[in-house]
Short mmCIF file of C-alpha atoms in Angstrom, two decimals:
data_model
loop_
_atom_site.label_atom_id
_atom_site.label_comp_id
_atom_site.label_asym_id
_atom_site.label_seq_id
_atom_site.Cartn_x
_atom_site.Cartn_y
_atom_site.Cartn_z
CA MET A 202 -2.74 -38.89 -7.10
CA PRO A 203 -4.08 -37.38 -10.32
CA ALA A 204 -6.58 -34.56 -9.97
CA SER A 205 -10.24 -35.32 -10.53
CA PRO A 206 -11.76 -33.95 -13.76
CA SER A 207 -13.56 -31.17 -11.89
CA THR A 208 -10.40 -30.18 -10.01
CA ALA A 209 -8.37 -30.21 -13.21
CA ARG A 210 -10.94 -27.97 -14.90
CA ALA A 211 -10.85 -25.52 -11.98
CA ILE A 212 -7.04 -25.39 -12.07
CA ASN A 213 -7.00 -24.84 -15.82
CA ASP A 214 -9.67 -22.15 -15.65
CA ARG A 215 -7.82 -20.27 -12.93
CA LEU A 216 -4.55 -20.49 -14.85
CA ALA A 217 -6.18 -19.08 -17.98
CA LEU A 218 -7.83 -16.25 -16.04
CA ARG A 219 -4.56 -15.30 -14.38
CA LEU A 220 -2.86 -15.18 -17.76
CA LEU A 221 -5.60 -12.96 -19.16
CA LEU A 222 -5.22 -10.63 -16.19
CA ARG A 223 -1.47 -10.42 -16.64
CA GLU A 224 -1.21 -10.34 -20.43
CA GLY A 225 -4.52 -8.78 -21.48
CA PRO A 226 -6.73 -10.25 -24.23
CA LEU A 227 -5.36 -13.43 -25.80
CA THR A 228 -6.39 -15.79 -28.58
CA ALA A 229 -7.16 -19.43 -27.92
CA GLY A 230 -3.92 -20.27 -29.68
CA GLN A 231 -1.96 -17.99 -27.37
CA LEU A 232 -3.67 -19.53 -24.34
CA LYS A 233 -2.68 -22.96 -25.64
CA GLN A 234 0.93 -21.87 -26.00
CA LEU A 235 1.15 -20.17 -22.60
CA THR A 236 -0.66 -22.88 -20.62
CA GLY A 237 0.73 -25.91 -22.42
CA LEU A 238 -2.78 -27.39 -22.59
CA SER A 239 -4.18 -29.21 -25.59
CA ARG A 240 -6.30 -27.42 -28.15
CA PRO A 241 -9.53 -29.26 -27.12
CA THR A 242 -8.89 -28.47 -23.44
CA VAL A 243 -8.39 -24.77 -24.22
CA ALA A 244 -11.54 -24.74 -26.36
CA ASP A 245 -13.49 -26.26 -23.49
CA LEU A 246 -12.25 -23.78 -20.91
CA VAL A 247 -12.91 -20.82 -23.23
CA GLU A 248 -16.48 -22.02 -23.71
CA ARG A 249 -16.88 -22.62 -19.99
CA LEU A 250 -15.51 -19.22 -18.95
CA THR A 251 -17.54 -17.42 -21.58
CA ALA A 252 -20.74 -19.12 -20.41
CA SER A 253 -19.94 -18.12 -16.81
CA GLY A 254 -19.62 -14.46 -17.82
CA LEU A 255 -15.99 -14.17 -16.74
CA ILE A 256 -14.52 -13.68 -20.22
CA ALA A 257 -15.88 -12.35 -23.50
CA THR A 258 -14.72 -11.67 -27.03
CA ALA A 259 -12.55 -8.56 -27.03
CA GLY A 260 -11.91 -8.23 -30.77
CA GLU A 261 -9.67 -10.08 -33.20
CA SER A 262 -5.93 -10.53 -33.50
CA GLY A 263 -3.94 -9.32 -36.49
CA ALA A 264 -3.63 -12.84 -37.91
CA GLN A 265 -4.44 -13.16 -41.59
CA ARG A 266 -6.35 -16.41 -41.20
CA ARG A 267 -9.79 -15.91 -39.70
CA GLY A 268 -11.34 -18.40 -37.34
CA PRO A 269 -11.60 -19.26 -33.67
CA ASN A 270 -7.87 -18.79 -33.03
CA ALA A 271 -7.97 -15.20 -34.32
CA ARG A 272 -10.62 -14.18 -31.83
CA LEU A 273 -9.31 -12.38 -28.74
CA TYR A 274 -10.72 -13.17 -25.32
CA GLY A 275 -10.48 -10.88 -22.30
CA ILE A 276 -11.70 -10.62 -18.71
CA VAL A 277 -15.14 -9.05 -18.33
CA ALA A 278 -13.91 -6.09 -16.29
CA ASP A 279 -17.35 -4.88 -15.18
CA ARG A 280 -18.25 -8.28 -13.73
CA ALA A 281 -17.40 -6.73 -10.34
CA TYR A 282 -16.57 -3.29 -8.97
CA LEU A 283 -14.17 -2.69 -6.11
CA ALA A 284 -13.49 0.16 -3.70
CA ALA A 285 -10.35 0.99 -1.74
CA LEU A 286 -10.14 3.38 1.23
CA ASP A 287 -7.19 5.02 2.96
CA VAL A 288 -8.48 6.13 6.36
CA ARG A 289 -6.28 8.70 8.08
CA MET A 290 -6.63 10.68 11.29
CA GLU A 291 -7.66 13.74 9.33
CA GLY A 292 -9.67 12.35 6.43
CA VAL A 293 -10.46 9.61 3.93
CA SER A 294 -9.39 8.89 0.36
CA VAL A 295 -11.26 6.43 -1.85
CA LEU A 296 -11.00 4.99 -5.32
CA VAL A 297 -13.31 2.67 -7.26
CA SER A 298 -12.07 0.23 -9.89
CA ASP A 299 -13.32 -2.60 -12.05
CA LEU A 300 -12.32 -6.25 -11.63
CA VAL A 301 -9.02 -5.86 -13.50
CA GLY A 302 -8.00 -2.91 -11.34
CA ARG A 303 -8.65 -0.07 -13.78
CA VAL A 304 -9.39 3.02 -11.62
CA LEU A 305 -12.73 4.59 -12.58
CA ALA A 306 -13.19 7.23 -9.87
CA GLU A 307 -11.17 8.85 -7.08
CA ALA A 308 -12.14 11.23 -4.28
CA SER A 309 -11.09 12.40 -0.86
CA VAL A 310 -12.57 14.42 1.96
CA PRO A 311 -11.12 15.99 5.13
CA ILE A 312 -12.94 14.92 8.27
CA ASP A 313 -13.11 16.93 11.45
CA GLY A 314 -13.26 14.44 14.29
CA ASP A 315 -14.59 17.15 16.59
CA SER A 316 -17.88 17.10 14.67
CA GLY A 317 -18.76 13.79 16.32
CA THR A 318 -18.59 10.13 15.38
CA GLY A 319 -21.92 10.02 13.51
CA PRO A 320 -21.28 12.98 11.18
CA ALA A 321 -17.70 11.79 10.53
CA VAL A 322 -18.86 8.32 9.56
CA GLU A 323 -21.61 9.75 7.35
CA GLN A 324 -19.09 11.90 5.49
CA ALA A 325 -16.88 8.90 4.78
CA VAL A 326 -19.71 6.58 3.71
CA ALA A 327 -21.23 9.26 1.48
CA LEU A 328 -17.83 9.72 -0.18
CA VAL A 329 -17.72 6.02 -1.07
CA GLU A 330 -21.27 6.09 -2.42
CA ARG A 331 -20.53 9.16 -4.58
CA ALA A 332 -17.38 7.60 -5.98
CA ALA A 333 -19.22 4.37 -6.81
CA LYS A 334 -21.94 6.34 -8.59
CA GLU A 335 -19.36 8.32 -10.56
CA ALA A 336 -17.71 5.05 -11.61
CA GLY A 337 -21.02 3.67 -12.83
CA ALA A 338 -21.00 0.90 -10.24
CA GLU A 339 -24.51 -0.08 -9.17
CA SER A 340 -23.02 -2.22 -6.42
CA LEU A 341 -19.60 -2.98 -4.97
CA HIS A 342 -18.29 -6.52 -4.71
CA THR A 343 -15.41 -5.91 -2.29
CA VAL A 344 -14.23 -2.93 -0.26
CA GLY A 345 -10.65 -2.85 1.01
CA ILE A 346 -9.86 -0.48 3.89
CA GLY A 347 -6.49 0.62 5.20
CA ALA A 348 -6.58 2.15 8.68
CA PRO A 349 -4.16 2.84 11.53
CA GLY A 350 -4.43 0.59 14.55
CA LEU A 351 -4.57 -3.11 15.31
CA ILE A 352 -6.64 -5.67 13.42
CA ASP A 353 -7.91 -8.58 15.49
CA PRO A 354 -6.51 -11.68 13.73
CA ALA A 355 -9.42 -13.82 14.95
CA THR A 356 -12.26 -11.59 13.74
CA GLY A 357 -10.57 -9.32 11.17
CA GLU A 358 -12.07 -6.30 12.94
CA LEU A 359 -10.38 -3.01 13.76
CA ARG A 360 -9.70 -3.01 17.50
CA ASP A 361 -10.57 -0.11 19.77
CA THR A 362 -7.18 1.57 20.13
CA THR A 363 -6.33 4.47 22.43
CA GLY A 364 -5.54 7.67 20.56
CA LEU A 365 -7.44 6.81 17.37
CA PRO A 366 -10.77 8.47 16.47
CA ALA A 367 -13.90 6.52 17.37
CA TRP A 368 -15.28 7.03 13.85
CA HIS A 369 -12.55 4.79 12.41
CA ARG A 370 -13.96 1.71 14.11
CA ARG A 371 -17.57 2.65 13.42
CA LEU A 372 -16.85 3.24 9.74
CA VAL A 373 -16.31 -0.44 8.97
CA ALA A 374 -19.69 -1.45 10.41
CA ALA A 375 -21.43 1.49 8.71
CA LEU A 376 -20.05 0.54 5.29
CA GLN A 377 -21.23 -3.03 5.79
CA GLU A 378 -24.70 -1.76 6.71
CA ARG A 379 -24.98 0.61 3.73
CA LEU A 380 -23.36 -1.82 1.29
CA PRO A 381 -24.97 -5.13 2.30
CA ASP A 382 -23.87 -6.93 -0.88
CA ALA A 383 -20.21 -5.98 -0.48
CA ARG A 384 -17.50 -7.84 1.35
CA VAL A 385 -15.66 -5.32 3.57
CA VAL A 386 -12.04 -6.12 4.45
CA VAL A 387 -9.99 -3.96 6.83
CA GLU A 388 -6.21 -4.15 7.23
CA ASN A 389 -3.55 -2.14 9.02
CA GLU A 390 -2.37 0.70 6.77
CA THR A 391 1.33 -0.17 7.06
CA ASN A 392 0.65 -3.78 6.10
CA LEU A 393 -1.20 -2.61 3.00
CA ALA A 394 1.68 -0.30 2.10
CA ALA A 395 3.99 -3.32 2.23
CA VAL A 396 1.66 -5.26 -0.07
CA ALA A 397 1.81 -2.42 -2.60
CA GLU A 398 5.58 -1.96 -2.35
CA GLN A 399 6.10 -5.69 -2.91
CA ARG A 400 3.78 -5.88 -5.91
CA ASP A 401 4.46 -2.53 -7.56
CA GLY A 402 7.19 -0.72 -5.69
CA ALA A 403 10.56 -0.82 -3.99
CA ALA A 404 10.36 -4.46 -2.82
CA HIS A 405 9.12 -5.97 -6.09
CA ASP A 406 12.09 -8.36 -6.17
CA ARG A 407 11.98 -9.41 -2.51
CA ASP A 408 9.93 -12.07 -0.74
CA THR A 409 11.42 -11.16 2.65
CA PHE A 410 11.65 -7.54 3.78
CA VAL A 411 10.43 -5.02 6.34
CA LEU A 412 8.68 -1.78 5.51
CA LEU A 413 9.30 1.02 8.00
CA TRP A 414 6.43 3.51 7.67
CA LEU A 415 7.52 7.10 8.26
CA GLY A 416 4.68 9.55 8.51
CA MET A 417 2.48 11.15 11.13
CA GLY A 418 2.84 7.87 12.99
CA ILE A 419 5.50 5.17 12.89
CA GLY A 420 4.92 1.52 12.04
CA ALA A 421 6.52 -1.50 10.44
CA ALA A 422 5.19 -4.27 8.22
CA ILE A 423 6.90 -7.65 8.17
CA VAL A 424 6.94 -9.87 5.09
CA LEU A 425 8.72 -13.21 5.52
CA ASP A 426 8.96 -15.77 2.72
CA GLY A 427 6.27 -13.92 0.80
CA ALA A 428 3.76 -13.88 3.65
CA LEU A 429 2.62 -10.86 5.65
CA ARG A 430 3.16 -11.56 9.37
CA ARG A 431 0.66 -9.95 11.75
CA GLY A 432 1.60 -11.51 15.11
CA ALA A 433 -0.49 -13.27 17.73
CA SER A 434 -2.62 -10.21 18.49
CA GLY A 435 -2.25 -8.38 15.20
CA GLY A 436 0.37 -6.07 16.65
CA ALA A 437 3.52 -7.17 14.85
CA GLY A 438 5.37 -4.08 13.69
CA GLU A 439 4.18 -1.61 16.36
CA ILE A 440 7.69 -0.20 16.33
CA GLY A 441 6.58 3.22 17.55
CA PHE A 442 6.50 1.68 21.06
CA LEU A 443 10.08 0.40 20.80
CA PRO A 444 12.18 1.79 23.69
CA VAL A 445 15.24 3.51 22.23
CA PRO A 446 18.00 5.76 23.59
CA GLY A 447 17.66 9.48 23.12
CA THR A 448 14.07 9.90 24.32
CA ARG A 449 12.71 11.39 27.49
CA GLY A 450 11.18 8.55 29.48
CA LEU A 451 9.70 5.29 28.24
CA PRO A 452 6.55 4.43 26.28
CA SER A 453 3.52 3.04 28.08
CA ALA A 454 0.82 0.56 27.10
CA THR A 455 -1.39 3.44 25.98
CA ASP A 456 1.12 6.02 24.74
CA CYS A 457 4.10 5.58 22.41
CA GLU A 458 5.70 8.86 23.53
CA GLY A 459 9.13 7.93 24.80
CA GLY A 460 9.44 5.18 22.20
CA PHE A 461 10.84 5.22 18.67
CA HIS A 462 7.88 7.39 17.65
CA SER A 463 9.35 10.23 19.70
CA LEU A 464 12.45 10.25 17.46
CA ALA A 465 11.04 9.47 14.04
CA GLY A 466 7.38 10.58 13.93
CA ALA A 467 6.43 13.62 11.86
CA GLY A 468 6.34 15.89 14.90
CA ALA A 469 9.84 14.82 15.91
CA VAL A 470 11.12 15.37 12.36
CA LEU A 471 9.72 18.91 12.35
CA GLU A 472 11.37 19.66 15.70
CA LEU A 473 14.65 18.28 14.40
CA ALA A 474 14.40 20.53 11.33
CA ARG A 475 13.94 23.50 13.64
CA GLU A 476 16.96 22.51 15.75
CA CYS A 477 19.12 22.13 12.64
CA GLY A 478 18.08 25.50 11.24
CA VAL A 479 16.41 24.01 8.20
CA LEU A 480 13.09 25.75 8.79
CA GLY A 481 14.64 29.20 8.67
CA ILE A 482 16.51 28.58 5.43
CA ALA A 483 13.59 26.89 3.70
CA GLY A 484 11.35 29.78 4.66
CA ALA A 485 8.65 27.25 5.37
CA GLY A 486 7.45 28.47 8.74
CA GLU A 487 5.10 26.30 10.73
CA GLY A 488 3.11 25.19 7.70
CA ALA A 489 5.70 22.84 6.24
CA GLY A 490 5.22 19.11 6.67
CA ALA A 491 7.95 16.63 7.57
CA ALA A 492 8.06 15.18 4.07
CA GLU A 493 8.41 18.63 2.45
CA LEU A 494 11.32 19.51 4.72
CA VAL A 495 13.09 16.21 4.07
CA ARG A 496 12.61 16.70 0.33
CA TRP A 497 14.02 20.22 0.56
CA ALA A 498 17.03 18.98 2.52
CA VAL A 499 17.75 16.29 -0.06
CA ALA A 500 17.59 18.88 -2.84
CA ALA A 501 19.81 21.29 -0.92
CA VAL A 502 22.44 18.63 -0.28
CA ALA A 503 22.38 17.80 -3.98
CA GLY A 504 22.88 21.48 -4.76
CA ALA A 505 19.47 21.83 -6.40
CA GLY A 506 17.11 23.43 -3.94
CA ALA A 507 14.63 24.72 -6.51
CA GLY A 508 11.01 23.77 -6.87
CA VAL A 509 10.54 22.24 -3.47
CA ASP A 510 7.22 22.62 -1.69
CA ALA A 511 8.76 23.82 1.58
CA GLY A 512 8.77 27.50 0.78
CA ARG A 513 10.24 27.12 -2.74
CA PRO A 514 13.60 28.69 -1.76
CA ASP A 515 15.89 30.44 -4.19
CA PRO A 516 18.22 27.81 -5.80
CA ALA A 517 21.44 29.76 -5.29
CA ARG A 518 20.61 30.57 -1.68
CA ALA A 519 19.69 26.96 -1.00
CA ALA A 520 22.95 25.71 -2.49
CA THR A 521 25.14 28.10 -0.50
CA LEU A 522 23.27 28.35 2.79
CA GLY A 523 21.28 25.14 2.89
CA ASN A 524 23.92 22.50 2.35
CA ALA A 525 25.41 22.35 5.86
CA PRO A 526 22.12 22.55 7.84
CA ALA A 527 20.44 20.18 5.39
CA ALA A 528 23.25 17.65 5.65
CA ARG A 529 23.19 17.92 9.46
CA PHE A 530 19.41 17.42 9.41
CA LEU A 531 19.60 14.31 7.19
CA ASP A 532 22.54 12.86 9.13
CA THR A 533 20.78 13.26 12.47
CA LEU A 534 17.55 11.86 11.07
CA ALA A 535 19.49 8.86 9.74
CA ASP A 536 21.06 8.37 13.20
CA ARG A 537 17.58 8.20 14.67
CA LEU A 538 16.11 5.91 12.02
CA ALA A 539 19.06 3.55 12.33
CA LEU A 540 18.04 2.78 15.92
CA GLY A 541 14.74 1.32 14.76
CA VAL A 542 16.15 -0.32 11.65
CA ALA A 543 18.99 -1.95 13.62
CA SER A 544 16.46 -3.54 15.99
CA VAL A 545 14.47 -4.90 13.06
CA VAL A 546 17.60 -6.28 11.41
CA ALA A 547 18.85 -7.92 14.60
CA LEU A 548 15.52 -9.64 15.30
CA LEU A 549 14.33 -10.61 11.82
CA ASP A 550 17.35 -10.50 9.47
CA PRO A 551 15.09 -9.36 6.59
CA GLY A 552 17.93 -8.50 4.22
CA CYS A 553 16.00 -5.46 3.01
CA VAL A 554 14.32 -2.54 4.76
CA VAL A 555 12.13 -0.12 2.81
CA LEU A 556 11.80 3.41 4.21
CA GLY A 557 8.12 3.91 3.45
CA GLY A 558 5.49 6.59 3.74
CA GLU A 559 5.77 10.17 2.59
CA VAL A 560 8.97 10.82 4.55
CA GLY A 561 10.69 7.67 3.28
CA GLN A 562 9.86 8.56 -0.31
CA ALA A 563 10.96 12.18 0.19
CA GLY A 564 14.30 11.06 1.65
CA GLY A 565 15.06 9.03 -1.45
CA ASP A 566 18.49 7.51 -1.88
CA GLU A 567 20.15 10.32 0.13
CA LEU A 568 18.43 9.22 3.33
CA ALA A 569 18.45 5.49 2.54
CA VAL A 570 22.21 5.47 1.93
CA ARG A 571 22.85 7.28 5.20
CA VAL A 572 20.76 4.76 7.15
CA ALA A 573 22.44 1.83 5.36
CA GLU A 574 25.90 3.13 6.27
CA ARG A 575 24.95 3.25 9.93
CA ILE A 576 23.41 -0.22 9.88
CA ALA A 577 26.58 -1.63 8.30
CA ARG A 578 28.53 -0.31 11.31
CA MET A 579 25.95 -1.44 13.89
CA SER A 580 25.04 -4.94 12.69
CA PRO A 581 26.92 -7.98 11.36
CA LEU A 582 23.85 -8.87 9.29
CA PRO A 583 23.65 -7.49 5.74
CA ALA A 584 20.66 -5.25 5.13
CA GLU A 585 19.88 -3.25 2.03
CA VAL A 586 17.97 -0.01 2.73
CA ARG A 587 15.72 1.31 -0.03
CA PRO A 588 13.47 4.37 -0.30
CA SER A 589 9.77 3.88 -0.94
CA ALA A 590 8.69 4.01 -4.56
CA LEU A 591 5.05 4.74 -3.72
CA GLY A 592 5.14 6.95 -0.62
CA GLY A 593 1.78 7.80 0.91
CA ALA A 594 -0.07 6.39 -2.12
CA ALA A 595 0.99 2.88 -1.09
CA VAL A 596 -1.86 2.43 1.40
CA LEU A 597 -4.60 3.11 -1.15
CA ARG A 598 -2.82 0.94 -3.73
CA GLY A 599 -2.46 -1.88 -1.21
CA ALA A 600 -6.15 -1.63 -0.28
CA LEU A 601 -7.10 -1.93 -3.95
CA LEU A 602 -4.80 -4.91 -4.51
CA THR A 603 -6.28 -6.64 -1.45
CA ALA A 604 -9.85 -6.01 -2.65
CA GLN A 605 -8.92 -7.18 -6.13
CA ASP A 606 -7.29 -10.38 -4.85
CA GLY A 607 -10.34 -11.15 -2.72
CA ALA A 608 -12.85 -10.58 -5.51
CA GLN A 609 -10.85 -12.49 -8.08
CA GLY A 610 -10.29 -15.34 -5.64
CA GLU A 611 -14.02 -15.68 -5.13
CA LEU A 612 -15.08 -15.22 -8.75
CA PHE A 613 -12.26 -17.27 -10.26
CA GLY A 614 -12.43 -20.02 -7.64
#
């Protein structure tokens, strides 16, 4: 059945707005060419969208002939302001953008959970308010939040999860109270990282893949046929609880120790670096993070150990002394990661696994190739293994993309 006139107008308007978002300011003639619509139809939608305050004149094209077709139209970026939050165990990062996603302000603050739930929440909310003020945003339309833990698929709320700070759950309600005009959306951090990697990162050419998050905690995000899969209770991808060989004991319902987390979490990676002798060569001591040590090992294996955060070792010394321990460290880490990746491949056949988070990005192709070689021996199913392109920044980027999609969906609908 043909669409009604009102439905056809809505479809045409949305198409034009999407093109303006993707291409930037366009003339009416360019909109006609890109949409395939008639000149009168384009003229009508331009008038309609201008009257609604969604688009405005953004200058003129370089055409010699003046007139309506030489006028450029663009999205009114300050029609709505958005905020994105990356909520970690130890702090919060926030950015504020306009409707087209241009970042206007960024900030972060460490949060000491021992100070109490109330003070921790106040610190985080105040950070958002300061960033919004710096961006010139009188109000926020949508706030996207990435947080560890489970999201209830029925309510969209962050569930009370053992081991996570109480201020995480309270933060969502506090933001809604202090920002009554804003729509607050919370999503699991690993899921948001997958959104960002698919749109802007390592999985930009895949509609089916799994992101394995490698950081302080371990998680997985599942994207099948272009859709993010959360599971019946919101717990799809809780791979840290996966029982694997090589651990002491088994995980429990309230503790992932004994599961895959015990082999691949940041603490386990640091212990592995110590066992392989990497810590002593890097000169990093106890202050080095897992990602810094993996990055150093990759550089040492490549014979270029200079300029790495983990102690900044001497290049010659790294090349001569670091190669064997670094290679042993990366090989053993790949052995461990392959256990989790092989399970994912056997169950889901995603065709592509992205090693995400700070550790996945630090490992680069050196680590990804090692994991892929092991998977090829362990599984009959083909699986490409890629390093993250965005690392730890993926969560904040995914939160912004989610907020942007929500605001544009409402305003452009």
